[in-house]
mmCIF file of C-alpha atoms in Angstrom:
data_model
loop_
_atom_site.group_PDB
_atom_site.id
_atom_site.type_symbol
_atom_site.label_atom_id
_atom_site.label_comp_id
_atom_site.label_asym_id
_atom_site.label_seq_id
_atom_site.Cartn_x
_atom_site.Cartn_y
_atom_site.Cartn_z
ATOM 1 C CA MET A 213 117.930 158.134 -122.626
ATOM 2 C CA ASP A 214 118.174 159.253 -119.043
ATOM 3 C CA GLN A 215 121.772 160.161 -118.354
ATOM 4 C CA ALA A 216 121.143 160.132 -114.607
ATOM 5 C CA ALA A 217 120.324 156.428 -114.723
ATOM 6 C CA HIS A 218 123.654 155.311 -116.185
ATOM 7 C CA GLY A 219 125.410 152.784 -113.950
ATOM 8 C CA GLN A 220 122.659 153.214 -111.403
ATOM 9 C CA LEU A 221 122.009 150.615 -108.695
ATOM 10 C CA THR A 222 118.296 150.206 -107.978
ATOM 11 C CA ASP A 223 116.661 148.041 -105.335
ATOM 12 C CA LEU A 224 114.351 145.308 -106.585
ATOM 13 C CA SER A 225 110.986 144.660 -104.964
ATOM 14 C CA THR A 226 110.367 141.419 -103.096
ATOM 15 C CA ASP A 227 108.123 140.199 -105.917
ATOM 16 C CA GLU A 228 110.760 141.027 -108.512
ATOM 17 C CA CYS A 229 113.344 139.102 -106.466
ATOM 18 C CA TRP A 230 111.189 135.964 -106.300
ATOM 19 C CA GLU A 231 110.441 136.232 -109.995
ATOM 20 C CA LEU A 232 114.076 136.665 -111.040
ATOM 21 C CA ILE A 233 115.323 133.858 -108.831
ATOM 22 C CA THR A 234 113.340 131.346 -110.874
ATOM 23 C CA THR A 235 114.923 132.428 -114.147
ATOM 24 C CA THR A 236 118.274 130.772 -113.532
ATOM 25 C CA PRO A 237 118.999 127.190 -112.440
ATOM 26 C CA VAL A 238 122.281 127.871 -110.644
ATOM 27 C CA GLY A 239 122.876 129.948 -107.531
ATOM 28 C CA ARG A 240 125.457 130.062 -104.781
ATOM 29 C CA ILE A 241 125.012 129.050 -101.175
ATOM 30 C CA ALA A 242 127.232 130.590 -98.508
ATOM 31 C CA TRP A 243 127.684 129.420 -94.953
ATOM 32 C CA THR A 244 130.133 130.145 -92.184
ATOM 33 C CA SER A 245 132.657 127.396 -91.570
ATOM 34 C CA PRO A 246 135.058 127.359 -88.619
ATOM 35 C CA HIS A 247 137.613 128.837 -91.042
ATOM 36 C CA GLY A 248 135.370 131.633 -92.339
ATOM 37 C CA PRO A 249 132.715 131.880 -95.032
ATOM 38 C CA VAL A 250 132.414 129.426 -97.922
ATOM 39 C CA VAL A 251 130.572 129.940 -101.228
ATOM 40 C CA VAL A 252 129.576 127.014 -103.439
ATOM 41 C CA PRO A 253 127.610 127.103 -106.700
ATOM 42 C CA VAL A 254 124.652 124.744 -106.780
ATOM 43 C CA ASN A 255 121.646 124.076 -108.908
ATOM 44 C CA PHE A 256 118.433 124.531 -106.982
ATOM 45 C CA ALA A 257 114.656 124.684 -106.954
ATOM 46 C CA VAL A 258 112.331 127.255 -105.431
ATOM 47 C CA ASN A 259 109.479 125.843 -103.381
ATOM 48 C CA GLY A 260 107.209 128.487 -101.910
ATOM 49 C CA ARG A 261 109.505 130.725 -99.899
ATOM 50 C CA ALA A 262 112.220 128.098 -99.599
ATOM 51 C CA ILE A 263 115.258 127.161 -101.654
ATOM 52 C CA LYS A 264 115.998 123.459 -102.086
ATOM 53 C CA ILE A 265 119.450 122.096 -102.864
ATOM 54 C CA ARG A 266 120.599 118.484 -103.054
ATOM 55 C CA THR A 267 123.992 117.386 -101.847
ATOM 56 C CA THR A 268 125.992 114.397 -100.712
ATOM 57 C CA ALA A 269 125.521 112.946 -97.247
ATOM 58 C CA TYR A 270 128.932 113.956 -95.960
ATOM 59 C CA SER A 271 129.438 117.289 -97.706
ATOM 60 C CA SER A 272 130.812 120.285 -95.808
ATOM 61 C CA MET A 273 127.483 121.944 -96.522
ATOM 62 C CA VAL A 274 125.644 119.276 -94.545
ATOM 63 C CA GLN A 275 128.173 119.234 -91.739
ATOM 64 C CA GLU A 276 128.559 122.983 -91.328
ATOM 65 C CA ALA A 277 125.297 124.612 -92.475
ATOM 66 C CA ASP A 278 122.612 122.465 -90.835
ATOM 67 C CA GLY A 279 120.616 124.624 -88.444
ATOM 68 C CA GLU A 280 122.741 127.683 -89.221
ATOM 69 C CA ARG A 281 122.046 130.940 -90.971
ATOM 70 C CA VAL A 282 123.096 130.879 -94.619
ATOM 71 C CA ALA A 283 122.892 133.100 -97.679
ATOM 72 C CA PHE A 284 121.822 132.107 -101.164
ATOM 73 C CA GLU A 285 122.686 134.319 -104.108
ATOM 74 C CA VAL A 286 121.719 134.370 -107.777
ATOM 75 C CA ASP A 287 122.745 136.894 -110.363
ATOM 76 C CA ARG A 288 122.853 137.579 -114.054
ATOM 77 C CA VAL A 289 125.601 139.730 -115.493
ATOM 78 C CA ASP A 290 125.923 141.102 -118.989
ATOM 79 C CA GLU A 291 129.580 141.901 -119.420
ATOM 80 C CA PRO A 292 129.452 143.927 -122.655
ATOM 81 C CA THR A 293 126.936 146.413 -121.220
ATOM 82 C CA ARG A 294 128.147 146.139 -117.598
ATOM 83 C CA SER A 295 124.595 145.596 -116.450
ATOM 84 C CA GLY A 296 122.860 142.916 -114.466
ATOM 85 C CA TRP A 297 120.910 141.999 -111.376
ATOM 86 C CA SER A 298 121.453 140.027 -108.210
ATOM 87 C CA VAL A 299 119.191 138.578 -105.549
ATOM 88 C CA LEU A 300 120.201 137.565 -102.025
ATOM 89 C CA VAL A 301 118.138 135.199 -99.892
ATOM 90 C CA ARG A 302 118.963 134.881 -96.212
ATOM 91 C CA GLY A 303 117.606 132.386 -93.751
ATOM 92 C CA ARG A 304 118.248 129.244 -91.772
ATOM 93 C CA ALA A 305 119.300 126.013 -93.442
ATOM 94 C CA GLU A 306 117.879 122.643 -92.501
ATOM 95 C CA VAL A 307 119.215 119.318 -93.762
ATOM 96 C CA ARG A 308 116.658 116.631 -94.522
ATOM 97 C CA TYR A 309 117.082 113.043 -95.645
ATOM 98 C CA GLY A 310 114.577 111.015 -97.609
ATOM 99 C CA GLU A 311 112.710 114.018 -98.942
ATOM 100 C CA PRO A 312 110.008 112.736 -101.298
ATOM 101 C CA ASP A 313 110.646 113.831 -104.853
ATOM 102 C CA ASP A 314 107.253 115.427 -105.288
ATOM 103 C CA GLY A 315 108.454 117.665 -108.086
ATOM 104 C CA THR A 316 109.925 120.257 -105.744
ATOM 105 C CA LEU A 317 113.449 118.812 -105.722
ATOM 106 C CA PRO A 318 116.087 119.994 -108.169
ATOM 107 C CA GLU A 319 117.755 117.467 -110.424
ATOM 108 C CA PRO A 320 121.431 117.483 -109.424
ATOM 109 C CA TRP A 321 123.829 118.360 -112.217
ATOM 110 C CA PRO A 322 126.784 116.372 -110.869
ATOM 111 C CA ARG A 323 126.720 112.591 -111.042
ATOM 112 C CA GLY A 324 126.232 110.387 -108.037
ATOM 113 C CA PRO A 325 123.809 110.113 -105.137
ATOM 114 C CA ARG A 326 122.612 113.303 -103.464
ATOM 115 C CA PRO A 327 120.536 111.949 -100.588
ATOM 116 C CA ALA A 328 120.636 115.118 -98.484
ATOM 117 C CA THR A 329 118.327 118.033 -99.187
ATOM 118 C CA VAL A 330 119.319 121.415 -97.818
ATOM 119 C CA VAL A 331 116.247 123.602 -97.357
ATOM 120 C CA VAL A 332 116.818 127.330 -96.879
ATOM 121 C CA ASP A 333 113.750 129.002 -95.417
ATOM 122 C CA ALA A 334 113.916 132.590 -96.620
ATOM 123 C CA ASP A 335 113.277 135.178 -93.959
ATOM 124 C CA GLU A 336 114.785 137.951 -96.059
ATOM 125 C CA ILE A 337 115.110 138.508 -99.786
ATOM 126 C CA THR A 338 116.694 141.545 -101.371
ATOM 127 C CA GLY A 339 118.000 142.381 -104.797
ATOM 128 C CA ARG A 340 119.494 145.059 -106.948
ATOM 129 C CA TRP A 341 119.578 145.964 -110.585
ATOM 130 C CA LEU A 342 122.581 147.638 -112.165
ATOM 131 C CA ASN A 343 121.638 149.169 -115.458
ATOM 132 C CA SER A 344 124.024 149.696 -118.246
ATOM 133 C CA PRO A 345 126.057 152.896 -118.376
ATOM 134 C CA GLY A 346 125.299 152.921 -122.087
ATOM 135 C CA GLN A 347 121.537 152.575 -121.809
ATOM 136 C CA MET B 98 133.328 109.912 -125.413
ATOM 137 C CA ASP B 99 134.019 108.637 -121.956
ATOM 138 C CA GLN B 100 130.719 107.757 -120.334
ATOM 139 C CA ALA B 101 132.369 107.603 -116.905
ATOM 140 C CA ALA B 102 133.205 111.304 -117.094
ATOM 141 C CA HIS B 103 129.629 112.496 -117.542
ATOM 142 C CA GLY B 104 128.590 114.983 -114.870
ATOM 143 C CA GLN B 105 131.924 114.479 -113.159
ATOM 144 C CA LEU B 106 133.290 116.990 -110.664
ATOM 145 C CA THR B 107 137.056 117.400 -110.944
ATOM 146 C CA ASP B 108 139.351 119.504 -108.752
ATOM 147 C CA LEU B 109 141.256 122.277 -110.490
ATOM 148 C CA SER B 110 144.935 122.891 -109.793
ATOM 149 C CA THR B 111 146.040 126.091 -108.077
ATOM 150 C CA ASP B 112 147.468 127.392 -111.348
ATOM 151 C CA GLU B 113 144.229 126.627 -113.183
ATOM 152 C CA CYS B 114 142.286 128.485 -110.487
ATOM 153 C CA TRP B 115 144.425 131.632 -110.805
ATOM 154 C CA GLU B 116 144.175 131.446 -114.569
ATOM 155 C CA LEU B 117 140.399 131.037 -114.640
ATOM 156 C CA ILE B 118 139.776 133.785 -112.109
ATOM 157 C CA THR B 119 141.168 136.351 -114.521
ATOM 158 C CA THR B 120 138.774 135.358 -117.303
ATOM 159 C CA THR B 121 135.697 136.986 -115.780
ATOM 160 C CA PRO B 122 135.299 140.538 -114.445
ATOM 161 C CA VAL B 123 132.600 139.799 -111.862
ATOM 162 C CA GLY B 124 132.839 137.645 -108.749
ATOM 163 C CA ARG B 125 131.064 137.456 -105.420
ATOM 164 C CA ILE B 126 132.443 138.365 -102.043
ATOM 165 C CA ALA B 127 130.997 136.746 -98.935
ATOM 166 C CA TRP B 128 131.496 137.826 -95.360
ATOM 167 C CA THR B 129 129.864 137.006 -92.066
ATOM 168 C CA SER B 130 127.596 139.739 -90.744
ATOM 169 C CA PRO B 131 126.047 139.688 -87.248
ATOM 170 C CA HIS B 132 122.958 138.259 -88.962
ATOM 171 C CA GLY B 133 124.764 135.504 -90.870
ATOM 172 C CA PRO B 134 126.626 135.348 -94.168
ATOM 173 C CA VAL B 135 126.157 137.879 -96.973
ATOM 174 C CA VAL B 136 127.075 137.461 -100.656
ATOM 175 C CA VAL B 137 127.457 140.444 -102.976
ATOM 176 C CA PRO B 138 128.501 140.446 -106.642
ATOM 177 C CA VAL B 139 131.350 142.815 -107.436
ATOM 178 C CA ASN B 140 133.700 143.557 -110.265
ATOM 179 C CA PHE B 141 137.284 143.052 -109.255
ATOM 180 C CA ALA B 142 140.929 142.914 -110.220
ATOM 181 C CA VAL B 143 143.572 140.316 -109.434
ATOM 182 C CA ASN B 144 146.882 141.672 -108.177
ATOM 183 C CA GLY B 145 149.443 139.007 -107.411
ATOM 184 C CA ARG B 146 147.759 136.706 -104.929
ATOM 185 C CA ALA B 147 145.220 139.319 -103.866
ATOM 186 C CA ILE B 148 141.735 140.298 -105.024
ATOM 187 C CA LYS B 149 140.931 144.009 -105.138
ATOM 188 C CA ILE B 150 137.408 145.383 -104.944
ATOM 189 C CA ARG B 151 136.257 148.996 -104.742
ATOM 190 C CA THR B 152 133.295 150.037 -102.654
ATOM 191 C CA THR B 153 131.682 153.007 -100.957
ATOM 192 C CA ALA B 154 133.051 154.352 -97.696
ATOM 193 C CA TYR B 155 130.087 153.298 -95.598
ATOM 194 C CA SER B 156 129.121 150.006 -97.239
ATOM 195 C CA SER B 157 128.290 146.961 -95.124
ATOM 196 C CA MET B 158 131.311 145.327 -96.722
ATOM 197 C CA VAL B 159 133.609 147.959 -95.241
ATOM 198 C CA GLN B 160 131.903 147.925 -91.865
ATOM 199 C CA GLU B 161 131.639 144.162 -91.461
ATOM 200 C CA ALA B 162 134.461 142.579 -93.471
ATOM 201 C CA ASP B 163 137.502 144.680 -92.540
ATOM 202 C CA GLY B 164 140.039 142.468 -90.810
ATOM 203 C CA GLU B 165 137.792 139.426 -91.070
ATOM 204 C CA ARG B 166 137.980 136.210 -93.029
ATOM 205 C CA VAL B 167 136.013 136.370 -96.288
ATOM 206 C CA ALA B 168 135.386 134.231 -99.341
ATOM 207 C CA PHE B 169 135.519 135.319 -102.952
ATOM 208 C CA GLU B 170 133.899 133.173 -105.622
ATOM 209 C CA VAL B 171 133.874 133.224 -109.412
ATOM 210 C CA ASP B 172 132.198 130.764 -111.711
ATOM 211 C CA ARG B 173 131.125 130.185 -115.266
ATOM 212 C CA VAL B 174 128.082 128.065 -115.979
ATOM 213 C CA ASP B 175 126.839 126.785 -119.303
ATOM 214 C CA GLU B 176 123.192 125.979 -118.775
ATOM 215 C CA PRO B 177 122.468 124.049 -121.992
ATOM 216 C CA THR B 178 125.251 121.540 -121.328
ATOM 217 C CA ARG B 179 125.045 121.723 -117.509
ATOM 218 C CA SER B 180 128.756 122.239 -117.325
ATOM 219 C CA GLY B 181 130.989 124.854 -115.796
ATOM 220 C CA TRP B 182 133.667 125.690 -113.297
ATOM 221 C CA SER B 183 133.998 127.590 -110.059
ATOM 222 C CA VAL B 184 136.883 128.975 -108.048
ATOM 223 C CA LEU B 185 136.837 129.892 -104.356
ATOM 224 C CA VAL B 186 139.394 132.201 -102.783
ATOM 225 C CA ARG B 187 139.580 132.436 -99.004
ATOM 226 C CA GLY B 188 141.527 134.870 -96.920
ATOM 227 C CA ARG B 189 141.441 137.946 -94.765
ATOM 228 C CA ALA B 190 139.991 141.229 -96.008
ATOM 229 C CA GLU B 191 141.628 144.568 -95.388
ATOM 230 C CA VAL B 192 140.029 147.916 -96.157
ATOM 231 C CA ARG B 193 142.307 150.639 -97.491
ATOM 232 C CA TYR B 194 141.615 154.247 -98.379
ATOM 233 C CA GLY B 195 143.522 156.333 -100.871
ATOM 234 C CA GLU B 196 144.970 153.383 -102.727
ATOM 235 C CA PRO B 197 146.979 154.723 -105.663
ATOM 236 C CA ASP B 198 145.429 153.715 -108.971
ATOM 237 C CA ASP B 199 148.585 152.136 -110.309
ATOM 238 C CA GLY B 200 146.681 149.995 -112.754
ATOM 239 C CA THR B 201 145.848 147.335 -110.185
ATOM 240 C CA LEU B 202 142.455 148.772 -109.198
ATOM 241 C CA PRO B 203 139.257 147.633 -110.896
ATOM 242 C CA GLU B 204 137.062 150.217 -112.580
ATOM 243 C CA PRO B 205 133.790 150.139 -110.643
ATOM 244 C CA TRP B 206 130.732 149.344 -112.722
ATOM 245 C CA PRO B 207 128.237 151.276 -110.595
ATOM 246 C CA ARG B 208 128.253 155.066 -110.674
ATOM 247 C CA GLY B 209 129.528 157.181 -107.835
ATOM 248 C CA PRO B 210 132.623 157.391 -105.687
ATOM 249 C CA ARG B 211 134.223 154.176 -104.470
ATOM 250 C CA PRO B 212 136.987 155.461 -102.211
ATOM 251 C CA ALA B 213 137.431 152.235 -100.242
ATOM 252 C CA THR B 214 139.465 149.346 -101.604
ATOM 253 C CA VAL B 215 138.865 145.920 -100.109
ATOM 254 C CA VAL B 216 141.925 143.733 -100.533
ATOM 255 C CA VAL B 217 141.496 140.009 -100.023
ATOM 256 C CA ASP B 218 144.826 138.307 -99.455
ATOM 257 C CA ALA B 219 144.329 134.754 -100.664
ATOM 258 C CA ASP B 220 145.653 132.085 -98.335
ATOM 259 C CA GLU B 221 143.643 129.364 -100.027
ATOM 260 C CA ILE B 222 142.330 128.910 -103.563
ATOM 261 C CA THR B 223 140.373 125.901 -104.748
ATOM 262 C CA GLY B 224 138.206 125.153 -107.740
ATOM 263 C CA ARG B 225 136.184 122.527 -109.485
ATOM 264 C CA TRP B 226 135.169 121.730 -112.996
ATOM 265 C CA LEU B 227 131.850 120.068 -113.788
ATOM 266 C CA ASN B 228 131.856 118.599 -117.242
ATOM 267 C CA SER B 229 128.812 118.197 -119.362
ATOM 268 C CA PRO B 230 126.682 115.063 -119.000
ATOM 269 C CA GLY B 231 126.507 115.073 -122.792
ATOM 270 C CA GLN B 232 130.236 115.274 -123.419
#
């Protein structure tokens, strides 16, 4: 094995990022509140170059992220080998109500109504792979 | 089983949050860059009521987060049962160089020097538990 590659961080291509982001149902959305950044795990769907998230009508996400720049992160970590990957989507969030469920909406994991859809239009996607020091 | 509890989100106590945060070696730090929020996965250590992260001297984290409010998130998700928990730490980040490795510094997973230590002093910690819809 290539010793030089141990614990190496490598950039992922845009295509690799979009491919990896569909392999996990839960990501994390971050926005900037008046009291600094907030990060919340959410389940989501990818629709073209947008991320769709469903939330409650009066959530902080709706109140603070609508029309603002946000970040959306997914990752997969393998603790025993200390390897993994992460993908970061950046773009503007838009809150929509009454989005038709045309198969592009995620099914919310928590109970209760989630009438608001937060759509993050990706204008940037980047990712990195950390390979195992033992590989 | 209690049907009413299916897919229920429940707040975690402060003690539960501090306990859970030590059960996983990787979290995500978020800060606000000039181009909006950024989220980066990092391995970390908990020291008292602070989170310690090691990074390179010229990372965006060092350049953009020093002295600013940041968020630090950890979670654990079980996809088959759609359950899990998440903890969010908020506070101000401070970048230090030459921190003595007195056992409170994390061992960086990526290769290469990580001379900068980002210390997040927690002034707020919150968390939630999502139980399984099948439980």
